[in-house]
Amino acid sequence: MRLILLGAPGSGKGTQAQKIQENFNLVHISTGEIIRENLKNKTQTGLLAESIINKGDLLPDELVVEMVKDILSKQEVKDNFVLDGFPRTIKQAEALDKITQIDKVIFIDVNFDYTKDRILKRRTCPLCKKTYSDTLVCPNCNVTLIMRSDDNEETINSRFKVYEEQTKPLVNYYKQKNLLYKVDGSKTIEQVYKQIEFILNEGKV
Ligand SMILES: [Zn+2]
């Protein structure tokens, strides 16, 4: 199965992608995670990306497409993946169409105020990397959770503006290709996942 998860920042797509990966045996490709790794390791790509991300802007399409193309060329990945955070622009989507054929696109629908609040409460465990929104200490590792440096109000507003302008048009792009499945993202993690599971197992919503 070749999947795309689409949704605004804070829609919970990372969490859902993890669950899909575990239950459907797909490779979770998170471009955000790949970029953060590059930033941390100060690679050439990372240094280039850093200034752009700090402004809340999107990375150049070519740079991200190359990164994804690399991963999708691997034998164990190419027909078995869930993309999280890519594509983010129509241009990226068109480039992806040339690389592979997508089976389904899941769009997690949520409103801005709801997700903004969710992002501001979001904390990540530095050890197990799990994300929480209702505690300040990881229940598994017993260490203090940390906030992602790009999770502040100013950056969030800027990320939403970019999302509305550049990523939201993808909903129609995939609707026209008959690949789009919409789920209600304002429900609990479990309820959202149930909707996704249903779609992946068969029916259209
Ligand atoms: Zn932990």
PDB file of C-alpha atoms and ligand atoms in Angstrom:
ATOM      1  CA  MET A   1       0.000   0.000   0.000  1.00  0.00           C
ATOM      2  CA  ARG A   2       1.277   3.440  -0.976  1.00  0.00           C
ATOM      3  CA  LEU A   3      -0.262   6.061   1.258  1.00  0.00           C
ATOM      4  CA  ILE A   4      -0.191   9.785   1.888  1.00  0.00           C
ATOM      5  CA  LEU A   5      -1.367  11.384   5.123  1.00  0.00           C
ATOM      6  CA  LEU A   6      -2.510  14.939   4.646  1.00  0.00           C
ATOM      7  CA  GLY A   7      -3.428  17.454   7.339  1.00  0.00           C
ATOM      8  CA  ALA A   8      -2.684  20.831   8.878  1.00  0.00           C
ATOM      9  CA  PRO A   9       0.138  21.234  11.416  1.00  0.00           C
ATOM     10  CA  GLY A  10      -1.074  19.644  14.657  1.00  0.00           C
ATOM     11  CA  SER A  11      -3.758  17.519  12.973  1.00  0.00           C
ATOM     12  CA  GLY A  12      -2.146  14.468  14.558  1.00  0.00           C
ATOM     13  CA  LYS A  13      -0.899  12.941  11.334  1.00  0.00           C
ATOM     14  CA  GLY A  14       2.441  11.955  12.861  1.00  0.00           C
ATOM     15  CA  THR A  15       0.696   9.988  15.584  1.00  0.00           C
ATOM     16  CA  GLN A  16      -1.679   8.343  13.115  1.00  0.00           C
ATOM     17  CA  ALA A  17       1.183   7.523  10.753  1.00  0.00           C
ATOM     18  CA  GLN A  18       2.929   5.693  13.598  1.00  0.00           C
ATOM     19  CA  LYS A  19      -0.178   3.634  14.278  1.00  0.00           C
ATOM     20  CA  ILE A  20      -0.630   2.816  10.594  1.00  0.00           C
ATOM     21  CA  GLN A  21       3.005   1.796  10.370  1.00  0.00           C
ATOM     22  CA  GLU A  22       2.629  -0.596  13.297  1.00  0.00           C
ATOM     23  CA  ASN A  23      -0.677  -2.154  12.240  1.00  0.00           C
ATOM     24  CA  PHE A  24      -0.296  -2.293   8.471  1.00  0.00           C
ATOM     25  CA  ASN A  25       3.434  -2.925   8.315  1.00  0.00           C
ATOM     26  CA  LEU A  26       4.239   0.131   6.279  1.00  0.00           C
ATOM     27  CA  VAL A  27       7.380   2.237   6.377  1.00  0.00           C
ATOM     28  CA  HIS A  28       6.623   5.601   7.974  1.00  0.00           C
ATOM     29  CA  ILE A  29       8.362   8.326   6.010  1.00  0.00           C
ATOM     30  CA  SER A  30       8.287  11.561   7.976  1.00  0.00           C
ATOM     31  CA  THR A  31       9.973  14.349   6.071  1.00  0.00           C
ATOM     32  CA  GLY A  32       9.920  16.481   9.217  1.00  0.00           C
ATOM     33  CA  GLU A  33      11.886  13.826  11.067  1.00  0.00           C
ATOM     34  CA  ILE A  34      14.358  13.426   8.208  1.00  0.00           C
ATOM     35  CA  ILE A  35      14.893  17.177   8.080  1.00  0.00           C
ATOM     36  CA  ARG A  36      15.346  17.404  11.870  1.00  0.00           C
ATOM     37  CA  GLU A  37      17.975  14.644  11.672  1.00  0.00           C
ATOM     38  CA  ASN A  38      19.799  16.648   9.023  1.00  0.00           C
ATOM     39  CA  LEU A  39      19.609  19.774  11.167  1.00  0.00           C
ATOM     40  CA  LYS A  40      20.925  17.961  14.198  1.00  0.00           C
ATOM     41  CA  ASN A  41      23.821  16.424  12.297  1.00  0.00           C
ATOM     42  CA  LYS A  42      24.601  19.744  10.579  1.00  0.00           C
ATOM     43  CA  THR A  43      24.731  18.139   7.151  1.00  0.00           C
ATOM     44  CA  GLN A  44      24.911  20.372   4.110  1.00  0.00           C
ATOM     45  CA  THR A  45      21.200  19.863   3.537  1.00  0.00           C
ATOM     46  CA  GLY A  46      20.587  20.594   7.188  1.00  0.00           C
ATOM     47  CA  LEU A  47      22.453  23.886   7.213  1.00  0.00           C
ATOM     48  CA  LEU A  48      20.683  24.975   4.052  1.00  0.00           C
ATOM     49  CA  ALA A  49      17.318  24.005   5.491  1.00  0.00           C
ATOM     50  CA  GLU A  50      17.848  25.622   8.873  1.00  0.00           C
ATOM     51  CA  SER A  51      17.459  29.278   7.956  1.00  0.00           C
ATOM     52  CA  ILE A  52      14.421  28.572   5.788  1.00  0.00           C
ATOM     53  CA  ILE A  53      12.635  26.556   8.481  1.00  0.00           C
ATOM     54  CA  ASN A  54      13.352  29.109  11.199  1.00  0.00           C
ATOM     55  CA  LYS A  55      11.366  31.637   9.209  1.00  0.00           C
ATOM     56  CA  GLY A  56       8.449  29.201   9.052  1.00  0.00           C
ATOM     57  CA  ASP A  57       8.832  28.828   5.295  1.00  0.00           C
ATOM     58  CA  LEU A  58       8.780  25.615   3.305  1.00  0.00           C
ATOM     59  CA  LEU A  59      11.932  24.037   1.937  1.00  0.00           C
ATOM     60  CA  PRO A  60      12.537  24.285  -1.816  1.00  0.00           C
ATOM     61  CA  ASP A  61      10.599  21.557  -3.646  1.00  0.00           C
ATOM     62  CA  GLU A  62      13.679  20.161  -5.407  1.00  0.00           C
ATOM     63  CA  LEU A  63      15.482  19.559  -2.140  1.00  0.00           C
ATOM     64  CA  VAL A  64      12.595  17.680  -0.516  1.00  0.00           C
ATOM     65  CA  VAL A  65      11.718  15.712  -3.655  1.00  0.00           C
ATOM     66  CA  GLU A  66      15.295  14.441  -3.967  1.00  0.00           C
ATOM     67  CA  MET A  67      15.219  13.309  -0.357  1.00  0.00           C
ATOM     68  CA  VAL A  68      11.931  11.417  -0.771  1.00  0.00           C
ATOM     69  CA  LYS A  69      12.935   9.942  -4.118  1.00  0.00           C
ATOM     70  CA  ASP A  70      16.009   8.468  -2.455  1.00  0.00           C
ATOM     71  CA  ILE A  71      13.970   6.737   0.214  1.00  0.00           C
ATOM     72  CA  LEU A  72      11.260   5.481  -2.147  1.00  0.00           C
ATOM     73  CA  SER A  73      13.854   3.857  -4.383  1.00  0.00           C
ATOM     74  CA  LYS A  74      14.656   1.299  -1.699  1.00  0.00           C
ATOM     75  CA  GLN A  75      13.220  -2.155  -2.388  1.00  0.00           C
ATOM     76  CA  GLU A  76      11.666  -2.613   1.057  1.00  0.00           C
ATOM     77  CA  VAL A  77      10.008   0.807   0.879  1.00  0.00           C
ATOM     78  CA  LYS A  78       8.784   1.385  -2.641  1.00  0.00           C
ATOM     79  CA  ASP A  79       5.375  -0.341  -2.490  1.00  0.00           C
ATOM     80  CA  ASN A  80       4.917  -0.173   1.235  1.00  0.00           C
ATOM     81  CA  PHE A  81       4.927   3.263   2.761  1.00  0.00           C
ATOM     82  CA  VAL A  82       2.977   6.007   4.448  1.00  0.00           C
ATOM     83  CA  LEU A  83       4.153   9.530   3.647  1.00  0.00           C
ATOM     84  CA  ASP A  84       3.798  12.077   6.452  1.00  0.00           C
ATOM     85  CA  GLY A  85       4.596  15.702   5.678  1.00  0.00           C
ATOM     86  CA  PHE A  86       5.040  15.167   1.950  1.00  0.00           C
ATOM     87  CA  PRO A  87       3.883  16.346  -0.534  1.00  0.00           C
ATOM     88  CA  ARG A  88       3.322  19.869   0.750  1.00  0.00           C
ATOM     89  CA  THR A  89       2.860  21.678  -2.526  1.00  0.00           C
ATOM     90  CA  ILE A  90       1.218  20.941  -5.868  1.00  0.00           C
ATOM     91  CA  LYS A  91       4.675  20.960  -7.419  1.00  0.00           C
ATOM     92  CA  GLN A  92       5.831  18.267  -4.988  1.00  0.00           C
ATOM     93  CA  ALA A  93       2.701  16.235  -5.713  1.00  0.00           C
ATOM     94  CA  GLU A  94       3.338  16.404  -9.453  1.00  0.00           C
ATOM     95  CA  ALA A  95       6.933  15.322  -8.892  1.00  0.00           C
ATOM     96  CA  LEU A  96       5.730  12.442  -6.727  1.00  0.00           C
ATOM     97  CA  ASP A  97       3.365  11.317  -9.510  1.00  0.00           C
ATOM     98  CA  LYS A  98       6.438  10.774 -11.662  1.00  0.00           C
ATOM     99  CA  ILE A  99       8.165   8.703  -8.978  1.00  0.00           C
ATOM    100  CA  THR A 100       5.365   6.382  -7.841  1.00  0.00           C
ATOM    101  CA  GLN A 101       1.635   5.661  -7.975  1.00  0.00           C
ATOM    102  CA  ILE A 102      -0.262   6.499  -4.793  1.00  0.00           C
ATOM    103  CA  ASP A 103      -3.157   4.222  -3.710  1.00  0.00           C
ATOM    104  CA  LYS A 104      -4.905   6.380  -1.150  1.00  0.00           C
ATOM    105  CA  VAL A 105      -4.640   9.850   0.394  1.00  0.00           C
ATOM    106  CA  ILE A 106      -6.039  10.293   3.888  1.00  0.00           C
ATOM    107  CA  PHE A 107      -6.950  13.856   4.783  1.00  0.00           C
ATOM    108  CA  ILE A 108      -7.258  14.552   8.530  1.00  0.00           C
ATOM    109  CA  ASP A 109      -9.643  17.481   8.765  1.00  0.00           C
ATOM    110  CA  VAL A 110      -9.360  19.828  11.800  1.00  0.00           C
ATOM    111  CA  ASN A 111      -9.891  23.528  12.483  1.00  0.00           C
ATOM    112  CA  PHE A 112      -7.160  26.059  13.195  1.00  0.00           C
ATOM    113  CA  ASP A 113      -7.906  27.024  16.841  1.00  0.00           C
ATOM    114  CA  TYR A 114      -8.136  23.405  17.844  1.00  0.00           C
ATOM    115  CA  THR A 115      -4.808  22.409  16.335  1.00  0.00           C
ATOM    116  CA  LYS A 116      -3.033  25.547  17.501  1.00  0.00           C
ATOM    117  CA  ASP A 117      -3.957  24.713  21.058  1.00  0.00           C
ATOM    118  CA  ARG A 118      -2.868  21.133  20.536  1.00  0.00           C
ATOM    119  CA  ILE A 119       0.551  22.137  19.177  1.00  0.00           C
ATOM    120  CA  LEU A 120       1.231  24.538  22.064  1.00  0.00           C
ATOM    121  CA  LYS A 121       0.611  21.705  24.523  1.00  0.00           C
ATOM    122  CA  ARG A 122       2.712  19.221  22.596  1.00  0.00           C
ATOM    123  CA  ARG A 123       5.858  17.830  24.255  1.00  0.00           C
ATOM    124  CA  THR A 124       8.288  15.162  23.058  1.00  0.00           C
ATOM    125  CA  CYS A 125      10.313  12.685  25.104  1.00  0.00           C
ATOM    126  CA  PRO A 126      14.057  13.142  24.422  1.00  0.00           C
ATOM    127  CA  LEU A 127      14.612   9.408  24.985  1.00  0.00           C
ATOM    128  CA  CYS A 128      11.768   7.397  23.429  1.00  0.00           C
ATOM    129  CA  LYS A 129      10.729  10.237  21.051  1.00  0.00           C
ATOM    130  CA  LYS A 130       7.039   9.735  21.808  1.00  0.00           C
ATOM    131  CA  THR A 131       4.791  12.795  21.740  1.00  0.00           C
ATOM    132  CA  TYR A 132       2.410  13.794  24.531  1.00  0.00           C
ATOM    133  CA  SER A 133       0.017  16.656  25.114  1.00  0.00           C
ATOM    134  CA  ASP A 134      -1.330  15.977  28.602  1.00  0.00           C
ATOM    135  CA  THR A 135       1.803  15.519  30.713  1.00  0.00           C
ATOM    136  CA  LEU A 136       5.212  17.147  31.283  1.00  0.00           C
ATOM    137  CA  VAL A 137       7.053  13.942  32.174  1.00  0.00           C
ATOM    138  CA  CYS A 138       7.366  10.827  29.998  1.00  0.00           C
ATOM    139  CA  PRO A 139       5.405   8.019  31.727  1.00  0.00           C
ATOM    140  CA  ASN A 140       7.734   5.419  30.180  1.00  0.00           C
ATOM    141  CA  CYS A 141      11.141   7.015  30.733  1.00  0.00           C
ATOM    142  CA  ASN A 142      10.398   9.299  33.686  1.00  0.00           C
ATOM    143  CA  VAL A 143      12.280  12.241  32.141  1.00  0.00           C
ATOM    144  CA  THR A 144      11.087  15.792  31.492  1.00  0.00           C
ATOM    145  CA  LEU A 145       9.469  16.226  28.086  1.00  0.00           C
ATOM    146  CA  ILE A 146      10.767  18.912  25.765  1.00  0.00           C
ATOM    147  CA  MET A 147       9.060  21.305  23.394  1.00  0.00           C
ATOM    148  CA  ARG A 148      10.099  21.288  19.763  1.00  0.00           C
ATOM    149  CA  SER A 149      11.897  24.577  19.033  1.00  0.00           C
ATOM    150  CA  ASP A 150       9.501  25.325  16.172  1.00  0.00           C
ATOM    151  CA  ASP A 151       6.423  24.915  18.394  1.00  0.00           C
ATOM    152  CA  ASN A 152       5.911  28.557  19.386  1.00  0.00           C
ATOM    153  CA  GLU A 153       2.923  30.758  18.587  1.00  0.00           C
ATOM    154  CA  GLU A 154       4.603  32.943  15.988  1.00  0.00           C
ATOM    155  CA  THR A 155       5.988  30.015  14.042  1.00  0.00           C
ATOM    156  CA  ILE A 156       2.676  28.171  14.300  1.00  0.00           C
ATOM    157  CA  ASN A 157       0.760  31.087  12.760  1.00  0.00           C
ATOM    158  CA  SER A 158       3.289  31.301   9.994  1.00  0.00           C
ATOM    159  CA  ARG A 159       3.124  27.532   9.386  1.00  0.00           C
ATOM    160  CA  PHE A 160      -0.658  27.709   9.113  1.00  0.00           C
ATOM    161  CA  LYS A 161      -0.512  30.512   6.588  1.00  0.00           C
ATOM    162  CA  VAL A 162       1.895  28.497   4.481  1.00  0.00           C
ATOM    163  CA  TYR A 163      -0.323  25.429   4.875  1.00  0.00           C
ATOM    164  CA  GLU A 164      -3.461  27.292   3.724  1.00  0.00           C
ATOM    165  CA  GLU A 165      -1.708  28.745   0.703  1.00  0.00           C
ATOM    166  CA  GLN A 166       0.410  25.846  -0.432  1.00  0.00           C
ATOM    167  CA  THR A 167      -0.714  22.548   1.064  1.00  0.00           C
ATOM    168  CA  LYS A 168      -4.500  22.855   1.313  1.00  0.00           C
ATOM    169  CA  PRO A 169      -4.833  22.910  -2.506  1.00  0.00           C
ATOM    170  CA  LEU A 170      -3.654  19.283  -2.423  1.00  0.00           C
ATOM    171  CA  VAL A 171      -7.048  18.261  -1.064  1.00  0.00           C
ATOM    172  CA  ASN A 172      -8.642  19.162  -4.387  1.00  0.00           C
ATOM    173  CA  TYR A 173      -5.717  17.836  -6.348  1.00  0.00           C
ATOM    174  CA  TYR A 174      -6.221  14.349  -4.926  1.00  0.00           C
ATOM    175  CA  LYS A 175     -10.016  14.623  -4.914  1.00  0.00           C
ATOM    176  CA  GLN A 176      -9.894  15.067  -8.661  1.00  0.00           C
ATOM    177  CA  LYS A 177      -7.783  11.938  -8.933  1.00  0.00           C
ATOM    178  CA  ASN A 178     -10.349  10.029  -6.852  1.00  0.00           C
ATOM    179  CA  LEU A 179      -7.736   9.225  -4.230  1.00  0.00           C
ATOM    180  CA  LEU A 180      -8.952  11.384  -1.351  1.00  0.00           C
ATOM    181  CA  TYR A 181     -10.507  10.035   1.850  1.00  0.00           C
ATOM    182  CA  LYS A 182     -11.475  12.505   4.555  1.00  0.00           C
ATOM    183  CA  VAL A 183     -11.553  11.783   8.298  1.00  0.00           C
ATOM    184  CA  ASP A 184     -12.728  13.961  11.200  1.00  0.00           C
ATOM    185  CA  GLY A 185      -9.546  14.889  13.089  1.00  0.00           C
ATOM    186  CA  SER A 186     -11.251  16.556  16.064  1.00  0.00           C
ATOM    187  CA  LYS A 187     -11.997  13.163  17.634  1.00  0.00           C
ATOM    188  CA  THR A 188      -9.684  11.255  20.000  1.00  0.00           C
ATOM    189  CA  ILE A 189      -6.590   9.545  18.616  1.00  0.00           C
ATOM    190  CA  GLU A 190      -8.320   6.161  18.830  1.00  0.00           C
ATOM    191  CA  GLN A 191     -11.476   7.390  17.096  1.00  0.00           C
ATOM    192  CA  VAL A 192      -9.505   9.022  14.305  1.00  0.00           C
ATOM    193  CA  TYR A 193      -7.507   5.863  13.864  1.00  0.00           C
ATOM    194  CA  LYS A 194     -10.690   3.762  13.641  1.00  0.00           C
ATOM    195  CA  GLN A 195     -11.853   5.890  10.705  1.00  0.00           C
ATOM    196  CA  ILE A 196      -8.495   5.454   8.994  1.00  0.00           C
ATOM    197  CA  GLU A 197      -8.437   1.725   9.634  1.00  0.00           C
ATOM    198  CA  PHE A 198     -11.859   1.409   8.026  1.00  0.00           C
ATOM    199  CA  ILE A 199     -10.687   3.256   4.925  1.00  0.00           C
ATOM    200  CA  LEU A 200      -7.519   1.216   4.619  1.00  0.00           C
ATOM    201  CA  ASN A 201      -9.398  -2.035   5.018  1.00  0.00           C
ATOM    202  CA  GLU A 202     -11.959  -1.164   2.362  1.00  0.00           C
ATOM    203  CA  GLY A 203     -14.790   1.383   2.360  1.00  0.00           C
ATOM    204  CA  LYS A 204     -14.989   4.949   1.176  1.00  0.00           C
ATOM    205  CA  VAL A 205     -16.050   7.688   3.603  1.00  0.00           C
TER     206      VAL A 205
HETATM  207 ZN    ZN B   1      10.038   8.420  26.909  1.00  0.00          ZN
END
